[in-house]
């Protein structure tokens, strides 16, 4: 028989029935894994040596029978009758060691080839083309990401701080509301006097608890031993020996001391009702002397007040009380809001046709109202301010023409217009006459487009060095966005230049 035919005889039983040896080095789990890796539909004979150490336990034999018995075409070949019986009970097909395939020689050679490693379990191999596609996809994704973060997405913001200087110019003018056309000479600018009234309300919540209650009330007798009258108003502090403050209900005047016909001195005296400045029982007092705060210390022994009627009715209680501190807290905010509202009345936001002259803008607070009054209990205090404004407005176009400027030269807060040598009394309903002073902040001339083209594609360090080497540049700040390379975009259009 030729060698080729002999090889075919060996491969034929391998295709029809695959034999797997359960040798001593193989565990139960590994055996089950080997069987499961074989393609379904193929017959498998598992050769089980009777003396295998893993089969010493009946539990292990039952596990093997259950694990392999669920697969169709798998049979156990074992010479031990007891092991065959246990495997059969577990649901596995069994054969004795003598019930081998018909061609014993071929089966033996196949078994020897398996034991020697010539036959391997069929494994699913990945297609080389699939591996290449994975590699190509990863490379494309990496290149795309690098392109996006290097070219498309990066943006840069460059803030250049340049040197500035203030320039002042003065020009004579005449503002006249009757002028309707552009000025033909320096003395006729379009202008008007604007007036307005406004009201703002600020609410302040009262959260903290403070001493509340009622204030003690009583009567005082004032005495003046000097030759000069003394005025006492409700704002004049009256203080007891322990520091408790009192105030008169109405202003009084203590007459001076006089000399009677019998040459006796008659001290000046007057009576007045008063109350404690703060609520609480500390204001209750039956007698005592009160010092008058407006009287100099050297004369307080001769001008004073004594308690004529006891102070009673003072009571303590904790509550939310409106105080001077709440008013002081809300007043600055209310004044700023009133000033802004008055300005908006005079020159509405977005109206660039008129220019407000600062020196002739007069905003006055005419009324301040606190509700509820100070000393009352409340959860919230309301502060209301009312005010008026009078302002001189000049045509922005005419002012720029007067000082020979362009609109961009006075963008933002670069220009400030004020009046000079003009008294408020010269303002008439038709306008005003006098001298204008224009204060203008001039920045160094840096062309943003040229600078962006020069630093495009540079590293942050190189771009910073180049910008700082430009004359009249004090500082520079460079902010990169969505860049992983630390370089400015190559496209100058993606670089924003701000001059400050």
Tab-separated table of N, CA and C in Angstrom, residues 404-494:
chain	number	residue	atom	x	y	z
A	404	UNK	N	-13.176	117.019	14.873
A	404	UNK	CA	-12.520	116.354	13.735
A	404	UNK	C	-12.174	114.894	14.056
A	405	UNK	N	-13.181	114.159	14.526
A	405	UNK	CA	-12.991	112.765	14.906
A	405	UNK	C	-13.942	111.868	14.126
A	406	UNK	N	-13.611	110.573	14.093
A	406	UNK	CA	-14.486	109.564	13.516
A	406	UNK	C	-15.258	108.864	14.634
A	407	UNK	N	-16.328	108.170	14.256
A	407	UNK	CA	-17.156	107.488	15.265
A	407	UNK	C	-16.347	106.431	16.011
A	408	UNK	N	-15.474	105.694	15.307
A	408	UNK	CA	-14.690	104.651	15.976
A	408	UNK	C	-13.643	105.222	16.924
A	409	UNK	N	-13.292	106.496	16.747
A	409	UNK	CA	-12.325	107.104	17.658
A	409	UNK	C	-12.892	107.285	19.065
A	410	UNK	N	-14.217	107.318	19.189
A	410	UNK	CA	-14.856	107.513	20.485
A	410	UNK	C	-15.754	106.336	20.848
A	411	UNK	N	-15.385	105.150	20.374
A	411	UNK	CA	-16.173	103.962	20.702
A	411	UNK	C	-16.014	103.623	22.176
A	412	UNK	N	-17.082	103.089	22.756
A	412	UNK	CA	-17.034	102.694	24.161
A	412	UNK	C	-16.850	103.901	25.069
A	413	UNK	N	-15.847	103.830	25.942
A	413	UNK	CA	-15.584	104.912	26.895
A	413	UNK	C	-14.280	105.637	26.582
A	414	UNK	N	-13.895	105.652	25.297
A	414	UNK	CA	-12.632	106.290	24.931
A	414	UNK	C	-12.720	107.812	25.014
A	415	UNK	N	-13.929	108.358	24.901
A	415	UNK	CA	-14.082	109.820	24.914
A	415	UNK	C	-15.025	110.227	26.038
A	416	UNK	N	-14.693	111.352	26.666
A	416	UNK	CA	-15.521	111.919	27.722
A	416	UNK	C	-15.736	113.396	27.416
A	417	UNK	N	-16.986	113.783	27.351
A	417	UNK	CA	-17.333	115.148	26.970
A	417	UNK	C	-17.784	115.915	28.203
A	418	UNK	N	-17.196	117.047	28.447
A	418	UNK	CA	-17.546	117.880	29.597
A	418	UNK	C	-17.609	119.336	29.160
A	419	UNK	N	-18.325	120.096	29.959
A	419	UNK	CA	-18.463	121.522	29.660
A	419	UNK	C	-17.474	122.327	30.492
A	420	UNK	N	-16.927	123.341	29.902
A	420	UNK	CA	-15.981	124.215	30.592
A	420	UNK	C	-16.440	125.663	30.427
A	421	UNK	N	-16.276	126.403	31.515
A	421	UNK	CA	-16.603	127.832	31.491
A	421	UNK	C	-18.081	128.066	31.173
A	422	UNK	N	-18.937	127.170	31.660
A	422	UNK	CA	-20.378	127.344	31.467
A	422	UNK	C	-21.033	127.274	32.833
A	423	UNK	N	-21.725	128.315	33.213
A	423	UNK	CA	-22.452	128.323	34.479
A	423	UNK	C	-23.852	127.797	34.239
A	424	UNK	N	-24.442	127.088	35.208
A	424	UNK	CA	-25.792	126.557	34.997
A	424	UNK	C	-26.821	127.619	34.653
A	425	UNK	N	-26.589	128.853	35.082
A	425	UNK	CA	-27.583	129.884	34.803
A	425	UNK	C	-27.629	130.243	33.324
A	426	UNK	N	-26.621	129.885	32.548
A	426	UNK	CA	-26.625	130.221	31.125
A	426	UNK	C	-27.487	129.265	30.316
A	427	UNK	N	-27.964	128.172	30.946
A	427	UNK	CA	-28.772	127.203	30.219
A	427	UNK	C	-30.176	127.778	30.052
A	428	UNK	N	-30.583	127.871	28.836
A	428	UNK	CA	-31.936	128.330	28.528
A	428	UNK	C	-32.701	127.171	27.889
A	429	UNK	N	-33.960	127.357	27.683
A	429	UNK	CA	-34.758	126.279	27.105
A	429	UNK	C	-34.312	125.947	25.686
A	430	UNK	N	-33.634	126.879	25.051
A	430	UNK	CA	-33.213	126.645	23.662
A	430	UNK	C	-31.818	126.052	23.562
A	431	UNK	N	-31.021	126.074	24.629
A	431	UNK	CA	-29.680	125.508	24.531
A	431	UNK	C	-28.726	126.175	25.485
A	432	UNK	N	-27.452	126.250	25.101
A	432	UNK	CA	-26.425	126.819	25.964
A	432	UNK	C	-25.267	127.279	25.102
A	433	UNK	N	-24.390	128.072	25.721
A	433	UNK	CA	-23.228	128.584	25.016
A	433	UNK	C	-22.031	128.521	25.953
A	434	UNK	N	-20.879	128.185	25.401
A	434	UNK	CA	-19.699	128.123	26.239
A	434	UNK	C	-18.566	127.380	25.564
A	435	UNK	N	-17.843	126.567	26.328
A	435	UNK	CA	-16.670	125.857	25.831
A	435	UNK	C	-16.800	124.373	26.184
A	436	UNK	N	-16.509	123.534	25.202
A	436	UNK	CA	-16.537	122.091	25.419
A	436	UNK	C	-15.124	121.563	25.603
A	437	UNK	N	-14.980	120.602	26.513
A	437	UNK	CA	-13.697	119.930	26.722
A	437	UNK	C	-13.874	118.444	26.428
A	438	UNK	N	-13.107	117.967	25.471
A	438	UNK	CA	-13.160	116.553	25.085
A	438	UNK	C	-11.893	115.861	25.570
A	439	UNK	N	-12.065	114.911	26.496
A	439	UNK	CA	-10.948	114.092	26.973
A	439	UNK	C	-11.012	112.748	26.255
A	440	UNK	N	-9.941	112.433	25.550
A	440	UNK	CA	-9.926	111.243	24.706
A	440	UNK	C	-8.723	110.384	25.034
A	441	UNK	N	-8.969	109.065	25.165
A	441	UNK	CA	-7.902	108.098	25.401
A	441	UNK	C	-7.430	107.545	24.063
A	442	UNK	N	-6.165	107.757	23.759
A	442	UNK	CA	-5.588	107.321	22.481
A	442	UNK	C	-4.726	106.096	22.732
A	443	UNK	N	-4.990	105.023	21.993
A	443	UNK	CA	-4.210	103.802	22.107
A	443	UNK	C	-3.195	103.718	20.987
A	444	UNK	N	-2.156	102.919	21.254
A	444	UNK	CA	-1.132	102.704	20.225
A	444	UNK	C	-1.751	102.013	19.024
A	445	UNK	N	-1.281	102.378	17.849
A	445	UNK	CA	-1.834	101.825	16.620
A	445	UNK	C	-1.322	100.426	16.326
A	446	UNK	N	-2.105	99.416	16.648
A	446	UNK	CA	-1.775	98.024	16.360
A	446	UNK	C	-2.834	97.490	15.399
A	447	UNK	N	-2.425	96.991	14.232
A	447	UNK	CA	-3.364	96.429	13.274
A	447	UNK	C	-3.587	94.959	13.597
A	448	UNK	N	-4.829	94.640	13.972
A	448	UNK	CA	-5.147	93.291	14.424
A	448	UNK	C	-4.953	92.252	13.318
A	449	UNK	N	-5.361	92.570	12.081
A	449	UNK	CA	-5.260	91.590	10.996
A	449	UNK	C	-3.808	91.252	10.694
A	450	UNK	N	-2.970	92.278	10.640
A	450	UNK	CA	-1.551	92.023	10.363
A	450	UNK	C	-0.915	91.204	11.472
A	451	UNK	N	-1.268	91.501	12.722
A	451	UNK	CA	-0.694	90.765	13.845
A	451	UNK	C	-1.135	89.302	13.827
A	452	UNK	N	-2.416	89.050	13.466
A	452	UNK	CA	-2.908	87.664	13.404
A	452	UNK	C	-2.170	86.869	12.336
A	453	UNK	N	-1.896	87.483	11.209
A	453	UNK	CA	-1.164	86.774	10.138
A	453	UNK	C	0.277	86.490	10.549
A	454	UNK	N	0.863	87.372	11.328
A	454	UNK	CA	2.263	87.182	11.731
A	454	UNK	C	2.432	86.043	12.725
A	455	UNK	N	1.459	85.841	13.620
A	455	UNK	CA	1.623	84.829	14.661
A	455	UNK	C	0.908	83.529	14.338
A	456	UNK	N	0.230	83.434	13.181
A	456	UNK	CA	-0.495	82.208	12.832
A	456	UNK	C	0.470	81.030	12.722
A	457	UNK	N	0.126	79.912	13.341
A	457	UNK	CA	0.930	78.700	13.283
A	457	UNK	C	2.087	78.648	14.251
A	458	UNK	N	2.325	79.710	15.012
A	458	UNK	CA	3.442	79.733	15.961
A	458	UNK	C	3.061	79.032	17.261
A	459	UNK	N	4.071	78.642	18.011
A	459	UNK	CA	3.834	78.162	19.362
A	459	UNK	C	3.460	79.350	20.250
A	460	UNK	N	2.863	79.041	21.392
A	460	UNK	CA	2.432	80.112	22.299
A	460	UNK	C	3.626	80.939	22.761
A	461	UNK	N	4.733	80.278	23.044
A	461	UNK	CA	5.909	80.989	23.532
A	461	UNK	C	6.483	81.910	22.460
A	462	UNK	N	6.588	81.401	21.219
A	462	UNK	CA	7.128	82.232	20.137
A	462	UNK	C	6.194	83.391	19.820
A	463	UNK	N	4.870	83.134	19.817
A	463	UNK	CA	3.916	84.208	19.518
A	463	UNK	C	3.966	85.290	20.595
A	464	UNK	N	4.074	84.885	21.834
A	464	UNK	CA	4.157	85.863	22.928
A	464	UNK	C	5.419	86.712	22.783
A	465	UNK	N	6.540	86.079	22.462
A	465	UNK	CA	7.788	86.816	22.299
A	465	UNK	C	7.679	87.812	21.148
A	466	UNK	N	7.042	87.410	20.051
A	466	UNK	CA	6.921	88.314	18.901
A	466	UNK	C	6.036	89.508	19.226
A	467	UNK	N	4.903	89.263	19.901
A	467	UNK	CA	3.989	90.368	20.198
A	467	UNK	C	4.631	91.343	21.178
A	468	UNK	N	5.331	90.826	22.202
A	468	UNK	CA	5.961	91.710	23.183
A	468	UNK	C	7.099	92.526	22.576
A	469	UNK	N	7.674	92.036	21.475
A	469	UNK	CA	8.740	92.792	20.822
A	469	UNK	C	8.206	93.932	19.967
A	470	UNK	N	6.856	94.002	19.810
A	470	UNK	CA	6.245	95.081	19.039
A	470	UNK	C	6.260	96.364	19.866
A	471	UNK	N	6.635	97.501	19.291
A	471	UNK	CA	6.668	98.763	20.043
A	471	UNK	C	5.301	99.110	20.630
A	472	UNK	N	5.315	99.720	21.809
A	472	UNK	CA	4.136	100.229	22.510
A	472	UNK	C	3.203	99.121	22.983
A	473	UNK	N	3.711	97.889	23.120
A	473	UNK	CA	2.923	96.782	23.674
A	473	UNK	C	3.437	96.496	25.081
A	474	UNK	N	2.548	96.573	26.073
A	474	UNK	CA	2.942	96.357	27.466
A	474	UNK	C	2.812	94.906	27.908
A	475	UNK	N	1.796	94.217	27.419
A	475	UNK	CA	1.567	92.840	27.858
A	475	UNK	C	0.713	92.136	26.816
A	476	UNK	N	0.692	90.794	26.898
A	476	UNK	CA	-0.126	89.991	25.985
A	476	UNK	C	-0.587	88.745	26.723
A	477	UNK	N	-1.825	88.345	26.463
A	477	UNK	CA	-2.387	87.112	27.008
A	477	UNK	C	-2.914	86.273	25.855
A	478	UNK	N	-2.472	85.021	25.789
A	478	UNK	CA	-2.859	84.117	24.703
A	478	UNK	C	-3.653	82.963	25.300
A	479	UNK	N	-4.856	82.750	24.784
A	479	UNK	CA	-5.753	81.697	25.266
A	479	UNK	C	-6.049	80.760	24.101
A	480	UNK	N	-5.666	79.481	24.235
A	480	UNK	CA	-5.942	78.464	23.212
A	480	UNK	C	-7.192	77.695	23.586
A	481	UNK	N	-7.985	77.353	22.564
A	481	UNK	CA	-9.184	76.548	22.769
A	481	UNK	C	-9.166	75.372	21.802
A	482	UNK	N	-9.432	74.174	22.348
A	482	UNK	CA	-9.510	72.918	21.588
A	482	UNK	C	-8.235	72.664	20.791
A	483	UNK	N	-7.117	72.875	21.432
A	483	UNK	CA	-5.826	72.619	20.801
A	483	UNK	C	-5.019	71.694	21.694
A	484	UNK	N	-4.426	70.632	21.080
A	484	UNK	CA	-3.630	69.680	21.861
A	484	UNK	C	-2.148	69.806	21.556
A	485	UNK	N	-1.789	70.720	20.665
A	485	UNK	CA	-0.401	70.832	20.246
A	485	UNK	C	0.307	72.015	20.892
A	486	UNK	N	-0.442	72.960	21.467
A	486	UNK	CA	0.189	74.137	22.033
A	486	UNK	C	0.617	75.147	20.986
A	487	UNK	N	0.001	75.083	19.797
A	487	UNK	CA	0.321	76.009	18.712
A	487	UNK	C	-0.928	76.778	18.338
A	488	UNK	N	-0.731	78.014	17.868
A	488	UNK	CA	-1.840	78.809	17.387
A	488	UNK	C	-2.323	78.261	16.046
A	489	UNK	N	-3.599	78.451	15.676
A	489	UNK	CA	-4.095	77.963	14.388
A	489	UNK	C	-3.292	78.551	13.227
A	490	UNK	N	-3.160	77.743	12.170
A	490	UNK	CA	-2.473	78.238	10.968
A	490	UNK	C	-3.328	79.246	10.208
A	491	UNK	N	-4.643	79.155	10.385
A	491	UNK	CA	-5.553	80.083	9.727
A	491	UNK	C	-5.673	81.344	10.579
A	492	UNK	N	-5.251	82.478	10.051
A	492	UNK	CA	-5.306	83.729	10.814
A	492	UNK	C	-6.732	84.138	11.146
A	493	UNK	N	-7.703	83.664	10.350
A	493	UNK	CA	-9.090	83.993	10.627
A	493	UNK	C	-9.619	83.363	11.896
A	494	UNK	N	-8.922	82.361	12.419
A	494	UNK	CA	-9.328	81.700	13.650
A	494	UNK	C	-8.614	82.275	14.878
